[in-house]
Amino acid sequence: MRGDKYTYLTTAIDYANGPPHIGHAFEKIGADAMVRYRRLKGEQVRFVIGMDEHGLKVLQSAEAAGVTPQAWADGIASKFEEMWRALGISNDDFIRTTQPRHHRAVEVMIERMQAADDLYRGKYEGLYCVGCEAFKTDAELVSVATLEAAAEAGTGADGVAGGVHSEGLTAEERVARLRCPIHPSRQLVWSQEENWFFRLSRYGERLLKLLAERPEFVQPESRRNEIRRVLEGGLEDISVSRSRLGWGVPWPGDPEHTVYVWIDALTNYLSAVGFPDPGYGQFWPADVHVIGKDITRFHCIYWPAMLMSAEVELPRTVWGHGFVTFGGAKVSKSEGGARVDLTELVELRGADALRYFLLREVPWNGDGEISAQRYDERYTSDLANNLGNLVNRVISMIERYREGVVPPGAQTALDPEIAAALVRYRGAMDANLLQQGAAAAIELGQAANAFVGDRAPWNQAKDPALAGELDATLASLARALAAIASMLFPFMPAKMTDLASRLGLEAPLPLESLAALELAGRRMHKGEVLFPRPQE
Ligand SMILES: [Zn+2]
């Protein structure tokens, strides 16, 4: 890493065609936990999220609502920003693709790709999915008949593999018979226009070489294998402008066209750090682009190819997380996203409990299912019973036996457990395995609760000869709580800041300082119940 370069982490910018839902929230919460963990390690982090505000879908939504597309995008953007504040997302910037700073970066990217002779005018005919904002090849489509058979078999569109043969069909027949498997209920649009094309086909070999030389470029591994298969199948040039869509960045030197929304959107990662001004090198290359698994093709093929063409350094890692399903229904960014009301879910037990639950329940490197019942069980067992109970017991005993001040005390059998939990935690968090990171903290809570039972401090307190033993018990338990407050801070920032203040700390401590932690002399206070039990 260069001397004073920031760790730069981004999420996908959300598409401004509807309000935020749990699919968006899962991504921001996971990325925020990654960012907060890195800050706890002492890294200087730049964390950027934002909105993708151009494209046909936004235009259609605005028209349906009877407002201008900008007014529509403004309204959606403020809803998203409000939700991210409520969820404790610690982003440093919120980039919007309608901002002048972004338009300028897109123009420079197009100019550089032009200078590399990678752009040319050509005629395009084909099926366009408005849901994906992308042209679809035969390999990416399914037939209506296949979808109907899947629906009858009860398997749904999710498991249907793409691949049709449409040669010989008319445009009308294609529209009637074919669908995008990601948006099975949306009719495709037959599009015929003269466009600008990007010579993506030039980059297939270089991208395969990239995956071989830098496997960490696409993570987790399952995502990398998907991308490799696409590359091995060969790449076609892609259309990168639209001639009839007025809602976008005008094509430099050809204002009849707008820049294709994905080329526009991907460039946000550069525009948010000031590209093309030289200062952007303080942040770029991005260390991690956090995205959903449905858009890996854009981030792991189009984006690096664009950057190679424009001679800009490539990001280090693209992390493709999976999807959350709620009681069996898919909660992605596309179809079915509105089936769970995110605002209600946040209000149920607060933002921190929801953050913890999602990241503890759904693996960050795969898919997972959640339900209201599971939320109750997790909350009760992990937070109310394990952690909440530990906090209450330990601080109560320090108040009762030592007037609220942590005594100096020798190491006990609990201290090596704290050290071991920290090692497991860091190993998991460094690999972005957030679920295992949270588990390591909760397991330390269990170990500390068991330690209280074993040491029976209430018996130690009865015998003045055991005062030193009692001091050691209480000091070790205080250290365990301080470690847990730091370990769970990326998951529950507000609750763990609250816990830290009850332990007499200004904030959860940096991870480095936990190894040789001395809390003697700190004044603790118990406060209200940290995780109230759900009302029966
Ligand atoms: Zn689609």
Coordinates of C-alpha atoms and ligand atoms in Angstrom, one line a residue:
M1 CA 0.0 0.0 0.0
R2 CA 1.3 3.5 -0.9
G3 CA 2.3 5.6 2.1
D4 CA -0.7 7.8 2.7
K5 CA -3.3 6.2 0.4
Y6 CA -6.7 5.8 1.9
T7 CA -8.4 2.4 1.9
Y8 CA -11.2 3.1 -0.6
L9 CA -14.4 1.0 -0.3
T10 CA -17.5 1.5 -2.3
T11 CA -21.0 -0.2 -2.7
A12 CA -23.0 -0.3 -5.8
I13 CA -24.9 2.9 -6.4
D14 CA -28.6 2.2 -6.1
Y15 CA -30.9 2.6 -9.0
A16 CA -33.4 5.5 -8.4
N17 CA -36.5 3.8 -9.5
G18 CA -38.0 3.0 -6.1
P19 CA -37.5 3.3 -2.4
P20 CA -34.9 1.4 -0.4
H21 CA -35.6 -2.1 0.6
I22 CA -33.9 -4.8 2.5
G23 CA -31.7 -5.9 -0.4
H24 CA -30.2 -2.5 -0.6
A25 CA -29.9 -2.3 3.2
F26 CA -28.1 -5.7 3.4
E27 CA -25.4 -4.5 1.1
K28 CA -24.9 -1.1 2.8
I29 CA -24.8 -2.7 6.3
G30 CA -22.3 -5.4 5.2
A31 CA -20.0 -2.8 3.6
D32 CA -20.3 -0.5 6.6
A33 CA -19.2 -3.3 8.9
M34 CA -16.2 -3.9 6.6
V35 CA -15.4 -0.2 6.8
R36 CA -15.8 0.1 10.5
Y37 CA -13.6 -2.9 11.1
R38 CA -10.9 -1.4 9.0
R39 CA -11.1 1.9 10.9
L40 CA -10.8 -0.1 14.2
K41 CA -7.6 -1.5 12.8
G42 CA -6.3 2.0 12.4
E43 CA -6.7 2.3 8.6
Q44 CA -7.8 5.6 7.0
V45 CA -10.9 4.7 5.0
R46 CA -12.9 6.5 2.3
F47 CA -16.4 5.0 2.1
V48 CA -18.6 6.0 -0.8
I49 CA -22.2 5.1 -1.6
G50 CA -24.7 6.8 -3.9
M51 CA -27.4 6.8 -6.5
D52 CA -27.6 5.8 -10.2
E53 CA -30.1 8.3 -11.5
H54 CA -30.1 8.0 -15.3
G55 CA -31.6 5.4 -17.7
L56 CA -34.9 4.3 -19.1
K57 CA -36.4 2.9 -15.9
V58 CA -35.9 6.2 -14.0
L59 CA -37.5 8.1 -16.9
Q60 CA -40.5 5.7 -16.9
S61 CA -41.0 6.0 -13.2
A62 CA -40.8 9.8 -13.3
E63 CA -43.3 9.9 -16.2
A64 CA -45.7 7.6 -14.3
A65 CA -45.5 9.9 -11.3
G66 CA -46.0 13.0 -13.5
V67 CA -42.7 14.7 -12.4
T68 CA -39.4 15.6 -14.1
P69 CA -36.8 12.8 -13.9
Q70 CA -34.5 15.1 -11.8
A71 CA -37.3 15.8 -9.3
W72 CA -38.0 12.1 -9.2
A73 CA -34.4 11.3 -8.6
D74 CA -34.1 14.0 -5.9
G75 CA -37.1 12.5 -4.0
I76 CA -35.7 9.0 -4.2
A77 CA -32.2 10.1 -3.2
S78 CA -33.4 11.8 -0.1
K79 CA -35.3 8.6 0.9
F80 CA -32.2 6.6 0.6
E81 CA -30.0 9.1 2.5
E82 CA -32.5 9.2 5.3
M83 CA -32.5 5.4 5.5
W84 CA -28.7 5.2 5.6
R85 CA -28.6 7.7 8.4
A86 CA -31.2 5.6 10.3
L87 CA -29.2 2.5 9.8
G88 CA -25.9 4.1 11.0
I89 CA -24.1 3.8 7.7
S90 CA -20.9 5.8 8.0
N91 CA -20.3 6.8 4.4
D92 CA -18.0 9.8 3.7
D93 CA -19.7 10.8 0.5
F94 CA -22.9 10.2 -1.5
I95 CA -22.3 10.4 -5.2
R96 CA -25.2 11.0 -7.6
T97 CA -24.8 10.5 -11.3
T98 CA -26.7 13.7 -12.1
Q99 CA -24.0 15.8 -10.4
P100 CA -21.6 17.9 -12.6
R101 CA -18.5 16.3 -11.0
H102 CA -19.8 12.9 -12.3
H103 CA -20.6 14.1 -15.8
R104 CA -17.1 15.5 -16.2
A105 CA -15.6 12.1 -15.2
V106 CA -17.8 10.2 -17.7
E107 CA -16.8 12.6 -20.5
V108 CA -13.1 12.1 -19.8
M109 CA -13.5 8.3 -19.7
I110 CA -15.3 8.4 -23.1
E111 CA -12.6 10.6 -24.5
R112 CA -9.8 8.3 -23.3
M113 CA -11.6 5.2 -24.7
Q114 CA -12.0 7.1 -28.0
A115 CA -8.3 8.0 -28.0
A116 CA -7.5 4.3 -27.6
D117 CA -9.5 3.6 -30.7
D118 CA -11.9 1.4 -28.7
L119 CA -15.1 3.2 -29.7
Y120 CA -16.8 3.1 -33.1
R121 CA -20.3 3.7 -34.6
G122 CA -22.4 0.7 -35.5
K123 CA -25.9 -0.5 -36.0
Y124 CA -27.6 -2.4 -33.2
E125 CA -30.6 -4.6 -33.3
G126 CA -31.6 -6.7 -30.4
L127 CA -33.7 -7.3 -27.3
Y128 CA -33.3 -4.9 -24.4
C129 CA -34.3 -5.6 -20.8
V130 CA -35.4 -2.4 -19.1
G131 CA -35.1 -4.2 -15.7
C132 CA -31.4 -4.8 -16.3
E133 CA -30.9 -1.7 -18.5
A134 CA -29.0 -4.0 -20.8
F135 CA -29.1 -5.6 -24.2
K136 CA -29.6 -9.4 -24.0
T137 CA -28.0 -12.1 -26.1
D138 CA -29.5 -15.5 -26.7
A139 CA -27.3 -17.0 -24.1
E140 CA -28.8 -14.6 -21.5
L141 CA -32.5 -15.2 -22.3
V142 CA -35.1 -17.8 -21.5
S143 CA -38.3 -18.8 -23.3
V144 CA -41.8 -18.0 -21.9
A145 CA -42.5 -21.7 -22.3
T146 CA -39.6 -22.7 -20.0
L147 CA -40.7 -20.2 -17.4
E148 CA -44.3 -21.5 -17.5
A149 CA -43.0 -25.1 -17.1
A150 CA -40.9 -23.9 -14.1
A151 CA -43.8 -22.1 -12.5
E152 CA -45.9 -25.3 -12.9
A153 CA -43.2 -27.4 -11.3
G154 CA -43.1 -24.8 -8.5
T155 CA -39.4 -24.0 -9.0
G156 CA -39.8 -20.4 -10.1
A157 CA -37.6 -18.4 -12.5
D158 CA -34.5 -18.4 -10.2
G159 CA -33.3 -21.8 -11.2
V160 CA -33.9 -21.5 -15.0
A161 CA -30.6 -21.4 -16.9
G162 CA -30.4 -18.9 -19.8
G163 CA -29.9 -20.0 -23.4
V164 CA -32.2 -19.9 -26.4
H165 CA -31.9 -20.0 -30.2
S166 CA -33.7 -17.1 -31.7
E167 CA -32.3 -17.1 -35.3
G168 CA -35.1 -17.1 -37.8
L169 CA -37.6 -15.5 -35.4
T170 CA -39.1 -12.0 -36.2
A171 CA -38.7 -9.2 -33.8
E172 CA -42.4 -9.6 -32.7
E173 CA -41.9 -13.3 -32.1
R174 CA -38.8 -12.7 -30.0
V175 CA -40.6 -10.1 -27.9
A176 CA -43.6 -12.5 -27.4
R177 CA -41.6 -15.6 -26.7
L178 CA -38.4 -14.5 -24.8
R179 CA -37.8 -13.1 -21.4
C180 CA -34.9 -12.0 -19.1
P181 CA -34.6 -14.7 -16.3
I182 CA -33.9 -11.9 -13.8
H183 CA -37.1 -10.0 -14.8
P184 CA -39.4 -12.8 -16.0
S185 CA -42.6 -10.7 -15.7
R186 CA -41.2 -7.7 -17.8
Q187 CA -41.6 -7.7 -21.5
L188 CA -38.4 -7.2 -23.4
V189 CA -38.1 -4.2 -25.9
W190 CA -36.9 -4.7 -29.5
S191 CA -34.4 -2.0 -30.1
Q192 CA -32.9 -1.0 -33.4
E193 CA -30.6 2.0 -33.6
E194 CA -27.2 3.3 -34.7
N195 CA -25.0 3.5 -31.6
W196 CA -21.5 3.9 -30.3
F197 CA -19.9 0.5 -29.6
F198 CA -17.0 -0.4 -27.3
R199 CA -14.5 -3.0 -28.5
L200 CA -15.0 -5.2 -25.5
S201 CA -14.0 -8.2 -27.6
R202 CA -10.4 -6.9 -27.5
Y203 CA -10.2 -7.4 -23.8
G204 CA -11.2 -11.0 -23.3
E205 CA -7.6 -12.4 -23.1
R206 CA -6.4 -9.7 -20.9
L207 CA -9.3 -10.2 -18.5
L208 CA -8.6 -14.0 -18.3
K209 CA -5.0 -13.2 -17.6
L210 CA -6.1 -10.8 -14.9
L211 CA -8.2 -13.5 -13.2
A212 CA -5.2 -16.0 -13.4
E213 CA -2.7 -13.5 -12.0
R214 CA -4.8 -11.7 -9.5
P215 CA -7.5 -14.2 -8.3
E216 CA -8.4 -11.8 -5.5
F217 CA -9.8 -9.5 -8.1
V218 CA -13.2 -11.3 -8.0
Q219 CA -14.3 -12.7 -4.7
P220 CA -15.7 -14.9 -3.4
E221 CA -14.4 -17.8 -5.5
S222 CA -17.9 -18.9 -6.8
R223 CA -18.3 -15.5 -8.4
R224 CA -14.8 -15.7 -10.0
N225 CA -15.7 -19.1 -11.6
E226 CA -18.9 -17.6 -13.2
I227 CA -16.9 -14.7 -14.7
R228 CA -14.2 -17.0 -16.0
R229 CA -16.8 -19.1 -17.8
V230 CA -18.3 -16.0 -19.4
L231 CA -14.8 -14.9 -20.6
E232 CA -14.0 -18.4 -21.9
G233 CA -17.2 -18.2 -24.0
G234 CA -15.8 -15.1 -25.7
L235 CA -16.8 -11.4 -25.6
E236 CA -18.8 -9.4 -28.1
D237 CA -18.5 -5.7 -28.5
I238 CA -21.2 -3.8 -26.6
S239 CA -23.4 -0.9 -27.5
V240 CA -22.5 2.0 -25.2
S241 CA -24.8 4.9 -26.3
R242 CA -28.5 5.4 -26.7
S243 CA -29.8 7.7 -29.5
R244 CA -33.4 8.2 -28.3
L245 CA -32.9 8.4 -24.6
G246 CA -32.6 12.0 -23.4
W247 CA -32.0 11.2 -19.7
G248 CA -28.3 10.6 -19.4
V249 CA -24.9 12.1 -19.9
P250 CA -24.7 13.6 -23.5
W251 CA -22.1 11.7 -25.6
P252 CA -19.0 14.0 -26.0
G253 CA -19.0 15.4 -29.5
D254 CA -22.2 13.6 -30.5
P255 CA -25.0 15.2 -28.4
E256 CA -27.8 13.2 -30.2
H257 CA -26.6 10.3 -28.1
T258 CA -26.4 9.7 -24.3
V259 CA -23.9 7.5 -22.6
Y260 CA -25.3 4.0 -21.9
V261 CA -26.4 4.0 -18.2
W262 CA -24.0 1.2 -17.1
I263 CA -20.9 3.0 -18.6
D264 CA -22.2 6.1 -16.9
A265 CA -22.9 4.4 -13.5
L266 CA -19.6 2.4 -13.2
T267 CA -17.6 5.6 -13.6
N268 CA -19.1 6.9 -10.3
Y269 CA -16.3 5.1 -8.5
L270 CA -13.8 7.5 -10.1
S271 CA -15.9 10.6 -10.1
A272 CA -16.5 10.3 -6.4
V273 CA -12.8 10.7 -5.7
G274 CA -12.2 13.6 -8.1
F275 CA -11.1 11.9 -11.3
P276 CA -9.5 13.1 -13.5
D277 CA -7.9 15.6 -11.1
P278 CA -4.5 14.2 -10.0
G279 CA -5.6 14.1 -6.3
Y280 CA -7.8 11.1 -7.0
G281 CA -4.7 8.9 -6.7
Q282 CA -4.9 9.5 -2.9
F283 CA -7.9 7.1 -3.0
W284 CA -7.7 5.2 -6.3
P285 CA -7.4 2.3 -7.0
A286 CA -10.4 1.2 -5.0
D287 CA -9.6 -1.5 -2.5
V288 CA -13.1 -3.1 -2.5
H289 CA -16.2 -2.6 -4.7
V290 CA -19.0 -4.3 -2.8
I291 CA -21.8 -5.3 -5.1
G292 CA -24.6 -7.9 -5.5
K293 CA -23.9 -11.1 -7.3
D294 CA -26.4 -10.1 -10.1
I295 CA -24.1 -7.3 -11.4
T296 CA -20.7 -9.1 -11.3
R297 CA -20.6 -9.1 -15.2
F298 CA -20.7 -5.3 -15.3
H299 CA -18.1 -4.9 -12.5
C300 CA -15.7 -7.8 -13.4
I301 CA -15.8 -7.5 -17.2
Y302 CA -17.1 -4.1 -18.5
W303 CA -15.5 -2.1 -15.8
P304 CA -11.9 -3.4 -15.9
A305 CA -12.1 -3.4 -19.7
M306 CA -13.1 0.3 -19.6
L307 CA -10.3 1.1 -17.2
M308 CA -7.7 -0.8 -19.3
S309 CA -8.9 1.1 -22.3
A310 CA -8.7 4.5 -20.5
E311 CA -5.3 3.5 -18.9
V312 CA -6.6 3.8 -15.4
E313 CA -5.4 1.4 -12.7
L314 CA -7.8 -1.5 -11.8
P315 CA -9.6 -1.8 -8.5
R316 CA -8.1 -4.5 -6.2
T317 CA -11.2 -6.5 -5.4
V318 CA -14.8 -6.8 -6.4
W319 CA -16.8 -8.6 -3.7
G320 CA -20.0 -10.1 -5.0
H321 CA -22.4 -10.7 -2.0
G322 CA -25.4 -12.9 -2.2
F323 CA -29.1 -12.3 -1.7
V324 CA -31.4 -12.2 1.4
T325 CA -34.6 -14.1 1.1
F326 CA -37.4 -13.3 3.6
G327 CA -39.5 -16.3 4.5
G328 CA -38.7 -17.8 1.1
A329 CA -39.4 -14.7 -1.1
K330 CA -36.4 -13.2 -2.9
V331 CA -35.5 -9.8 -1.7
S332 CA -33.1 -8.6 -4.3
K333 CA -32.8 -5.2 -5.9
S334 CA -35.1 -6.2 -8.7
E335 CA -38.3 -8.2 -8.5
G336 CA -40.0 -8.8 -5.2
G337 CA -37.9 -6.3 -3.4
A338 CA -40.9 -4.6 -1.8
R339 CA -42.3 -7.6 0.0
V340 CA -40.8 -6.7 3.3
D341 CA -41.2 -3.1 4.6
L342 CA -37.7 -2.0 5.6
T343 CA -38.9 0.9 7.7
E344 CA -41.0 -1.5 9.8
L345 CA -38.1 -3.9 10.1
V346 CA -35.8 -1.1 11.4
E347 CA -38.5 0.1 13.9
L348 CA -39.1 -3.4 15.3
R349 CA -35.9 -3.7 17.4
G350 CA -33.8 -0.8 16.2
A351 CA -31.2 -0.4 13.6
D352 CA -28.3 -2.1 15.5
A353 CA -30.3 -5.3 16.2
L354 CA -31.3 -5.5 12.5
R355 CA -27.7 -4.9 11.4
Y356 CA -26.4 -7.6 13.7
F357 CA -29.2 -10.1 12.8
L358 CA -28.7 -9.7 9.0
L359 CA -24.9 -10.1 9.2
R360 CA -25.0 -12.9 11.7
E361 CA -27.7 -14.8 9.9
V362 CA -26.8 -14.4 6.2
P363 CA -23.3 -15.3 5.1
W364 CA -21.6 -12.3 3.4
N365 CA -20.1 -14.7 0.8
G366 CA -23.4 -16.4 -0.1
D367 CA -27.2 -16.3 0.1
G368 CA -29.4 -16.7 3.2
E369 CA -33.0 -16.7 4.4
I370 CA -34.4 -14.7 7.2
S371 CA -37.8 -14.7 8.9
A372 CA -39.6 -12.8 11.7
Q373 CA -39.3 -15.9 14.0
R374 CA -35.6 -16.3 13.3
Y375 CA -35.1 -12.6 14.2
D376 CA -36.9 -13.2 17.5
E377 CA -34.8 -16.2 18.3
R378 CA -31.4 -14.6 17.4
Y379 CA -32.2 -11.4 19.3
T380 CA -33.3 -13.3 22.4
S381 CA -30.4 -15.8 22.5
D382 CA -27.5 -13.7 21.3
L383 CA -28.3 -10.2 22.4
A384 CA -30.8 -10.2 25.3
N385 CA -29.7 -13.5 27.0
N386 CA -26.0 -13.8 26.2
L387 CA -24.6 -10.3 25.7
G388 CA -27.2 -8.2 27.6
N389 CA -27.1 -10.6 30.6
L390 CA -23.3 -10.6 30.7
V391 CA -23.2 -6.8 30.7
N392 CA -25.8 -6.6 33.4
R393 CA -24.1 -9.2 35.6
V394 CA -20.5 -7.9 35.3
I395 CA -21.2 -4.2 35.9
S396 CA -23.7 -5.0 38.7
M397 CA -21.0 -7.1 40.5
I398 CA -18.3 -4.3 40.0
E399 CA -20.8 -1.8 41.5
R400 CA -21.8 -4.1 44.4
Y401 CA -18.3 -5.4 45.3
R402 CA -15.9 -2.6 44.2
E403 CA -18.1 0.5 44.2
G404 CA -18.2 0.7 40.5
V405 CA -14.4 0.9 39.9
V406 CA -12.6 -1.8 38.1
P407 CA -9.9 -3.3 40.4
P408 CA -6.4 -4.1 39.3
G409 CA -6.3 -7.9 38.9
A410 CA -4.1 -10.7 37.7
Q411 CA -4.9 -12.7 34.5
T412 CA -7.4 -15.6 34.8
A413 CA -8.4 -18.5 32.6
L414 CA -10.7 -16.1 30.7
D415 CA -7.8 -13.9 29.3
P416 CA -6.4 -16.6 26.9
E417 CA -10.0 -17.1 25.7
I418 CA -10.2 -13.3 25.0
A419 CA -6.9 -13.5 23.0
A420 CA -8.1 -16.6 21.1
A421 CA -11.5 -15.0 20.2
L422 CA -9.6 -11.9 18.9
V423 CA -7.5 -14.1 16.7
R424 CA -10.5 -15.9 15.3
Y425 CA -12.3 -12.6 14.8
R426 CA -9.5 -10.9 13.0
G427 CA -9.0 -13.9 10.7
A428 CA -12.7 -13.9 9.8
M429 CA -13.0 -10.1 9.4
D430 CA -9.8 -9.9 7.3
A431 CA -11.3 -12.4 4.9
N432 CA -14.6 -10.4 4.9
L433 CA -16.4 -13.4 6.6
L434 CA -18.6 -11.1 8.7
Q435 CA -20.9 -13.9 9.9
Q436 CA -17.9 -15.7 11.5
G437 CA -16.6 -12.4 12.9
A438 CA -19.9 -11.8 14.7
A439 CA -19.9 -15.4 15.9
A440 CA -16.4 -15.1 17.5
A441 CA -17.7 -12.2 19.6
I442 CA -20.8 -14.0 20.7
E443 CA -18.8 -17.1 21.6
L444 CA -16.6 -14.9 23.8
G445 CA -19.7 -13.7 25.5
Q446 CA -20.7 -17.3 26.2
A447 CA -17.3 -18.1 27.5
A448 CA -17.5 -15.1 29.8
N449 CA -20.9 -16.1 31.1
A450 CA -19.6 -19.7 31.8
F451 CA -16.6 -18.2 33.6
V452 CA -18.9 -16.2 35.9
G453 CA -20.6 -19.5 36.8
D454 CA -17.3 -21.3 37.4
R455 CA -15.7 -18.6 39.5
A456 CA -18.8 -17.8 41.5
P457 CA -17.7 -14.3 42.4
W458 CA -20.6 -14.1 44.9
N459 CA -18.8 -16.8 47.0
Q460 CA -15.4 -15.1 46.5
A461 CA -17.0 -11.9 47.9
K462 CA -18.0 -13.6 51.1
D463 CA -14.4 -14.5 52.1
P464 CA -12.0 -11.5 52.6
A465 CA -9.1 -13.9 52.1
L466 CA -10.3 -14.3 48.5
A467 CA -10.3 -10.5 47.7
G468 CA -7.4 -10.9 45.2
E469 CA -9.3 -13.7 43.5
L470 CA -12.4 -11.6 43.2
D471 CA -10.4 -8.7 41.8
A472 CA -8.9 -11.0 39.2
T473 CA -12.4 -12.3 38.2
L474 CA -13.9 -8.8 37.9
A475 CA -10.9 -7.4 36.0
S476 CA -10.9 -10.2 33.5
L477 CA -14.6 -9.9 32.9
A478 CA -14.2 -6.1 32.3
R479 CA -11.5 -6.9 29.7
A480 CA -13.8 -9.4 28.0
L481 CA -16.6 -6.7 27.8
A482 CA -14.2 -4.2 26.4
A483 CA -13.1 -6.7 23.8
I484 CA -16.7 -7.5 22.8
A485 CA -17.6 -3.8 22.5
S486 CA -14.8 -3.4 19.9
M487 CA -15.5 -6.7 18.1
L488 CA -19.2 -6.0 17.7
F489 CA -18.8 -2.3 17.0
P490 CA -18.8 -2.8 13.2
F491 CA -22.1 -4.7 13.6
M492 CA -23.8 -2.5 16.2
P493 CA -22.1 0.9 16.3
A494 CA -24.6 2.8 18.5
K495 CA -25.1 0.0 21.0
M496 CA -21.4 -0.8 21.3
T497 CA -20.6 2.9 21.8
D498 CA -23.2 2.9 24.5
L499 CA -21.6 -0.2 26.1
A500 CA -18.1 1.4 25.9
S501 CA -19.4 4.4 27.8
R502 CA -20.8 2.1 30.5
L503 CA -17.3 0.6 30.8
G504 CA -15.8 4.1 31.4
L505 CA -14.4 4.4 27.8
E506 CA -15.0 7.2 25.4
A507 CA -15.5 4.8 22.5
P508 CA -14.9 1.1 21.6
L509 CA -11.1 0.7 21.7
P510 CA -8.9 0.1 18.6
L511 CA -8.2 -3.6 18.1
E512 CA -4.4 -3.1 18.7
S513 CA -5.0 -1.9 22.2
L514 CA -7.0 -5.0 23.3
A515 CA -4.0 -7.3 23.5
A516 CA -2.6 -5.8 26.7
L517 CA -5.6 -4.0 28.1
E518 CA -5.6 -2.5 31.6
L519 CA -9.0 -1.1 32.8
A520 CA -8.1 -0.8 36.5
G521 CA -9.5 2.5 37.9
R522 CA -12.2 2.9 35.2
R523 CA -15.6 3.8 36.7
M524 CA -18.5 1.7 35.3
H525 CA -22.2 2.3 35.4
K526 CA -24.9 -0.2 34.6
G527 CA -27.5 2.0 32.9
E528 CA -30.7 0.8 31.4
V529 CA -31.1 -2.8 30.0
L530 CA -28.9 -2.8 26.8
F531 CA -31.1 -5.3 24.9
P532 CA -34.6 -5.4 26.3
R533 CA -36.4 -8.7 25.8
P534 CA -39.1 -8.7 23.2
Q535 CA -42.6 -8.0 24.7
E536 CA -44.5 -11.2 25.1
Ligands
ZN1 ZN -33.5 -8.2 -16.8

